mmCIF file of C-alpha atoms in Angstrom:
data_model
loop_
_atom_site.group_PDB
_atom_site.id
_atom_site.type_symbol
_atom_site.label_atom_id
_atom_site.label_comp_id
_atom_site.label_asym_id
_atom_site.label_seq_id
_atom_site.Cartn_x
_atom_site.Cartn_y
_atom_site.Cartn_z
ATOM 1 C CA UNK D 21 166.840 137.565 103.087
ATOM 2 C CA UNK D 22 168.942 138.207 106.188
ATOM 3 C CA UNK D 23 169.638 135.246 108.452
ATOM 4 C CA UNK D 24 169.088 135.485 112.220
ATOM 5 C CA UNK D 25 172.321 135.110 114.117
ATOM 6 C CA UNK D 26 172.712 134.111 117.802
ATOM 7 C CA UNK D 27 172.517 137.714 119.058
ATOM 8 C CA UNK D 28 169.405 138.520 117.062
ATOM 9 C CA UNK D 29 167.744 135.313 118.201
ATOM 10 C CA UNK D 30 168.581 136.083 121.816
ATOM 11 C CA UNK D 31 167.121 139.613 121.434
ATOM 12 C CA UNK D 32 163.837 138.268 120.051
ATOM 13 C CA UNK D 33 163.654 135.714 122.818
ATOM 14 C CA UNK D 34 164.009 138.428 125.434
ATOM 15 C CA UNK D 35 161.388 140.595 123.753
ATOM 16 C CA UNK D 36 158.873 137.762 123.799
ATOM 17 C CA UNK D 37 159.815 136.579 127.287
ATOM 18 C CA UNK D 38 160.968 133.210 126.003
ATOM 19 C CA UNK D 39 163.812 132.451 128.386
ATOM 20 C CA UNK D 40 162.965 128.855 129.316
ATOM 21 C CA UNK D 41 165.500 127.425 126.812
ATOM 22 C CA UNK D 42 169.232 128.104 127.265
ATOM 23 C CA UNK D 43 171.118 129.708 124.396
ATOM 24 C CA UNK D 44 172.676 127.288 121.974
ATOM 25 C CA UNK D 45 176.313 128.047 121.136
ATOM 26 C CA UNK D 46 175.988 127.170 117.462
ATOM 27 C CA UNK D 47 173.330 128.753 115.190
ATOM 28 C CA UNK D 48 170.713 129.595 117.823
ATOM 29 C CA UNK D 49 168.420 126.784 116.717
ATOM 30 C CA UNK D 50 167.528 125.745 120.267
ATOM 31 C CA UNK D 51 166.418 129.326 121.089
ATOM 32 C CA UNK D 52 164.384 129.700 117.919
ATOM 33 C CA UNK D 53 162.667 126.386 118.393
ATOM 34 C CA UNK D 54 160.767 127.769 121.320
ATOM 35 C CA UNK D 55 159.734 130.996 119.624
ATOM 36 C CA UNK D 56 156.246 131.656 118.239
ATOM 37 C CA UNK D 57 157.043 131.648 114.562
ATOM 38 C CA UNK D 58 156.629 129.075 111.865
ATOM 39 C CA UNK D 59 159.354 126.853 110.441
ATOM 40 C CA UNK D 60 160.687 128.395 107.230
ATOM 41 C CA UNK D 61 160.926 126.649 103.944
ATOM 42 C CA UNK D 62 164.506 125.507 103.196
ATOM 43 C CA UNK D 63 167.464 125.588 105.552
ATOM 44 C CA UNK D 64 168.085 128.334 108.084
ATOM 45 C CA UNK D 65 165.804 130.965 109.559
ATOM 46 C CA UNK D 66 164.883 133.679 107.065
ATOM 47 C CA UNK D 67 163.454 136.803 108.669
ATOM 48 C CA UNK D 68 161.554 137.856 105.549
ATOM 49 C CA UNK D 69 158.918 135.158 105.897
ATOM 50 C CA UNK D 70 159.672 133.313 109.135
ATOM 51 C CA UNK D 71 157.634 135.387 111.628
ATOM 52 C CA UNK D 72 154.276 133.856 112.554
ATOM 53 C CA UNK D 73 151.652 136.627 112.901
ATOM 54 C CA UNK D 74 148.904 134.290 114.046
ATOM 55 C CA UNK D 75 149.359 135.421 117.671
ATOM 56 C CA UNK D 76 148.795 139.082 116.793
ATOM 57 C CA UNK D 77 145.857 138.209 114.532
ATOM 58 C CA UNK D 78 144.248 136.228 117.320
ATOM 59 C CA UNK D 79 144.737 139.081 119.759
ATOM 60 C CA UNK D 80 143.053 141.496 117.319
ATOM 61 C CA UNK D 81 140.210 139.071 116.805
ATOM 62 C CA UNK D 82 139.755 138.747 120.590
ATOM 63 C CA UNK D 83 139.668 142.529 120.868
ATOM 64 C CA UNK D 84 137.004 142.705 118.166
ATOM 65 C CA UNK D 85 134.973 140.012 119.848
ATOM 66 C CA UNK D 86 135.240 141.828 123.170
ATOM 67 C CA UNK D 87 133.280 144.785 121.755
ATOM 68 C CA UNK D 88 129.627 144.341 122.682
ATOM 69 C CA UNK D 89 127.539 143.387 119.659
ATOM 70 C CA UNK D 90 124.907 145.879 120.816
ATOM 71 C CA UNK D 91 127.385 148.721 120.394
ATOM 72 C CA UNK D 92 128.300 147.629 116.888
ATOM 73 C CA UNK D 93 124.670 147.321 115.972
ATOM 74 C CA UNK D 94 123.931 150.718 117.511
ATOM 75 C CA UNK D 95 126.629 152.327 115.332
ATOM 76 C CA UNK D 96 125.217 150.688 112.240
ATOM 77 C CA UNK D 97 121.727 151.951 113.026
ATOM 78 C CA UNK D 98 123.018 155.489 113.656
ATOM 79 C CA UNK D 99 124.709 155.462 110.260
ATOM 80 C CA UNK D 100 121.463 154.378 108.564
ATOM 81 C CA UNK D 101 119.413 156.926 110.483
ATOM 82 C CA UNK D 102 121.832 159.753 109.617
ATOM 83 C CA UNK D 103 121.750 158.787 105.924
ATOM 84 C CA UNK D 104 117.951 158.760 105.943
ATOM 85 C CA UNK D 105 117.889 162.118 107.724
ATOM 86 C CA UNK D 106 120.208 163.716 105.206
ATOM 87 C CA UNK D 107 118.071 162.432 102.341
ATOM 88 C CA UNK D 108 114.852 163.861 103.908
ATOM 89 C CA UNK D 109 116.347 167.037 105.402
ATOM 90 C CA UNK D 110 115.450 169.360 102.509
ATOM 91 C CA UNK D 111 111.801 168.678 103.176
ATOM 92 C CA UNK D 112 112.168 170.070 106.673
ATOM 93 C CA UNK D 113 113.490 173.460 105.553
ATOM 94 C CA UNK D 114 110.623 175.855 106.134
ATOM 95 C CA UNK D 115 108.382 173.064 107.414
ATOM 96 C CA UNK D 116 109.834 173.422 110.913
ATOM 97 C CA UNK D 117 111.306 176.408 112.751
ATOM 98 C CA UNK D 118 115.029 177.014 112.307
ATOM 99 C CA UNK D 119 115.626 176.207 116.001
ATOM 100 C CA UNK D 120 113.931 172.845 115.606
ATOM 101 C CA UNK D 121 115.859 172.121 112.420
ATOM 102 C CA UNK D 122 119.083 172.952 114.225
ATOM 103 C CA UNK D 123 118.135 170.641 117.068
ATOM 104 C CA UNK D 124 117.599 167.784 114.621
ATOM 105 C CA UNK D 125 120.849 168.592 112.805
ATOM 106 C CA UNK D 126 122.710 168.462 116.129
ATOM 107 C CA UNK D 127 121.162 165.096 117.070
ATOM 108 C CA UNK D 128 122.449 163.684 113.773
ATOM 109 C CA UNK D 129 125.927 165.188 114.278
ATOM 110 C CA UNK D 130 125.404 167.785 111.532
ATOM 111 C CA UNK D 131 126.098 170.972 113.472
ATOM 112 C CA UNK D 132 127.021 173.747 110.946
ATOM 113 C CA UNK D 133 130.743 174.457 110.949
ATOM 114 C CA UNK D 134 130.200 178.227 110.794
ATOM 115 C CA UNK D 135 127.959 178.302 113.872
ATOM 116 C CA UNK D 136 129.282 178.972 117.396
ATOM 117 C CA UNK D 137 128.036 176.350 119.895
ATOM 118 C CA UNK D 138 128.591 178.512 122.994
ATOM 119 C CA UNK D 139 125.267 178.958 124.836
ATOM 120 C CA UNK D 140 125.664 182.744 125.119
ATOM 121 C CA UNK D 141 126.996 183.271 121.616
ATOM 122 C CA UNK D 142 124.790 185.574 119.539
ATOM 123 C CA UNK D 143 125.301 183.521 116.395
ATOM 124 C CA UNK D 144 121.642 182.796 115.561
ATOM 125 C CA UNK D 145 119.526 184.927 113.259
ATOM 126 C CA UNK D 146 115.912 186.070 113.586
ATOM 127 C CA UNK D 147 113.817 188.445 111.462
ATOM 128 C CA UNK D 148 111.393 190.799 113.123
ATOM 129 C CA UNK D 149 108.570 190.216 110.696
ATOM 130 C CA UNK D 150 106.581 193.211 112.012
ATOM 131 C CA UNK D 151 109.398 195.510 110.905
ATOM 132 C CA UNK D 152 110.147 193.605 107.692
ATOM 133 C CA UNK D 153 108.862 195.415 104.539
ATOM 134 C CA UNK D 154 109.241 192.397 102.219
ATOM 135 C CA UNK D 155 112.011 193.843 100.065
ATOM 136 C CA UNK D 156 113.369 190.327 99.263
ATOM 137 C CA UNK D 157 117.000 191.576 99.344
ATOM 138 C CA UNK D 158 118.177 189.239 102.093
ATOM 139 C CA UNK D 159 116.575 186.220 100.370
ATOM 140 C CA UNK D 160 118.416 187.082 97.146
ATOM 141 C CA UNK D 161 121.827 187.269 98.895
ATOM 142 C CA UNK D 162 121.809 184.519 101.553
ATOM 143 C CA UNK D 163 119.546 181.966 99.897
ATOM 144 C CA UNK D 164 120.367 179.128 102.268
ATOM 145 C CA UNK D 165 119.277 181.197 105.275
ATOM 146 C CA UNK D 166 116.339 183.377 104.277
ATOM 147 C CA UNK D 167 113.098 182.694 102.423
ATOM 148 C CA UNK D 168 110.004 184.772 101.776
ATOM 149 C CA UNK D 169 107.031 183.437 103.730
ATOM 150 C CA UNK D 170 105.291 182.662 100.450
ATOM 151 C CA UNK D 171 107.984 179.978 99.981
ATOM 152 C CA UNK D 172 107.751 178.628 103.550
ATOM 153 C CA UNK D 173 105.609 175.494 103.578
ATOM 154 C CA UNK D 174 104.579 175.899 107.219
ATOM 155 C CA UNK D 175 102.955 179.299 106.510
ATOM 156 C CA UNK D 176 99.280 179.216 105.628
ATOM 157 C CA UNK D 177 98.729 181.278 102.436
ATOM 158 C CA UNK D 178 95.923 183.053 104.285
ATOM 159 C CA UNK D 179 98.487 184.254 106.786
ATOM 160 C CA UNK D 180 101.197 185.216 104.306
ATOM 161 C CA UNK D 181 102.006 188.912 104.754
ATOM 162 C CA UNK D 182 104.969 189.003 102.344
ATOM 163 C CA UNK D 183 107.743 189.057 104.898
ATOM 164 C CA UNK D 184 111.086 187.261 105.024
ATOM 165 C CA UNK D 185 111.970 184.513 107.518
ATOM 166 C CA UNK D 186 115.082 182.632 108.675
ATOM 167 C CA UNK D 187 114.633 178.988 107.786
ATOM 168 C CA UNK D 188 118.145 177.648 108.507
ATOM 169 C CA UNK D 189 120.967 178.608 110.860
ATOM 170 C CA UNK D 190 124.625 178.508 109.861
ATOM 171 C CA UNK D 191 124.163 177.459 106.235
ATOM 172 C CA UNK D 192 125.638 180.511 104.598
ATOM 173 C CA UNK D 193 129.159 181.890 105.081
ATOM 174 C CA UNK D 194 129.361 184.701 107.683
ATOM 175 C CA UNK D 195 130.422 187.161 105.011
ATOM 176 C CA UNK D 196 127.354 186.333 102.983
ATOM 177 C CA UNK D 197 125.160 186.895 106.053
ATOM 178 C CA UNK D 198 126.804 190.273 106.673
ATOM 179 C CA UNK D 199 126.139 191.261 103.083
ATOM 180 C CA UNK D 200 122.487 190.205 103.380
ATOM 181 C CA UNK D 201 122.074 192.222 106.580
ATOM 182 C CA UNK D 202 123.685 195.271 104.967
ATOM 183 C CA UNK D 203 121.086 195.199 102.172
ATOM 184 C CA UNK D 204 118.129 195.382 104.577
ATOM 185 C CA UNK D 205 116.582 198.870 104.438
ATOM 186 C CA UNK D 206 114.838 198.589 107.811
ATOM 187 C CA UNK D 207 117.291 196.600 109.991
ATOM 188 C CA UNK D 208 114.819 193.826 110.676
ATOM 189 C CA UNK D 209 117.494 191.048 110.869
ATOM 190 C CA UNK D 210 118.869 190.449 114.375
ATOM 191 C CA UNK D 211 121.477 188.233 116.017
ATOM 192 C CA UNK D 212 120.448 186.283 119.112
ATOM 193 C CA UNK D 213 121.449 183.341 121.270
ATOM 194 C CA UNK D 214 120.135 179.864 120.737
ATOM 195 C CA UNK D 215 117.783 180.092 123.743
ATOM 196 C CA UNK D 216 116.515 183.498 122.563
ATOM 197 C CA UNK D 217 115.884 182.066 119.096
ATOM 198 C CA UNK D 218 113.775 179.255 120.536
ATOM 199 C CA UNK D 219 111.696 181.752 122.544
ATOM 200 C CA UNK D 220 111.282 184.180 119.642
ATOM 201 C CA UNK D 221 110.178 181.446 117.227
ATOM 202 C CA UNK D 222 107.752 179.991 119.801
ATOM 203 C CA UNK D 223 106.301 183.510 120.358
ATOM 204 C CA UNK D 224 106.010 184.005 116.605
ATOM 205 C CA UNK D 225 104.057 180.777 116.230
ATOM 206 C CA UNK D 226 101.608 181.838 118.926
ATOM 207 C CA UNK D 227 101.070 185.534 118.226
ATOM 208 C CA UNK D 228 102.719 186.695 114.977
ATOM 209 C CA UNK D 229 99.736 186.125 112.669
ATOM 210 C CA UNK D 230 97.495 188.265 114.890
ATOM 211 C CA UNK D 231 100.139 190.954 115.334
ATOM 212 C CA UNK D 232 100.881 191.174 111.639
ATOM 213 C CA UNK D 233 97.162 191.339 110.761
ATOM 214 C CA UNK D 234 96.679 194.222 113.179
ATOM 215 C CA UNK D 235 99.852 195.969 112.091
ATOM 216 C CA UNK D 236 98.906 195.835 108.411
ATOM 217 C CA UNK D 237 95.257 196.762 109.102
ATOM 218 C CA UNK D 238 93.884 193.424 108.060
ATOM 219 C CA UNK D 239 92.064 192.438 111.270
ATOM 220 C CA UNK D 240 88.300 192.536 111.355
#
């Protein structure tokens, strides 16, 4: 190990603001005696193991203690809630509208990487179920985005008219979505903004069953 000479000792003293003791002309022992590091084993000051890190450790511990316990507890609870949400999320696919699922994803910091967050971005997808002919092509290509209504748990079998529906946003690669749209024979898949998606899905929940029944000649 390298020994500390007078110049090195003086430099360390200046760095730590320890100037109360005058410099000793011999080995620098007087300067080092006032410095915040432990006495080494054996003769001389050996840099390899002489520095006392207790001051830095104490400062880090003080910093840790200065963080409010409530904040630490809040972070722990968020981690638990996110883990629970991830484990139960599959059960929400098709059970809630895609806009609601996206809202819950966002609240748990799970916003899809492929999805633009700009308010006016037409990055959301919606199927016009009145136009849809139930070809199943889109559901065969982009399986994480589209399902037939017969597979959607929120659809009452009595109101299942064999159409496709968007159940998730941003869970297929954009190229896969483009391919799915290209397979549609009637162009019933449309891009929209997030606000438009919310309105369209709310309108569907209120009126789509009646409209589809009338359109397909099933109303009484």
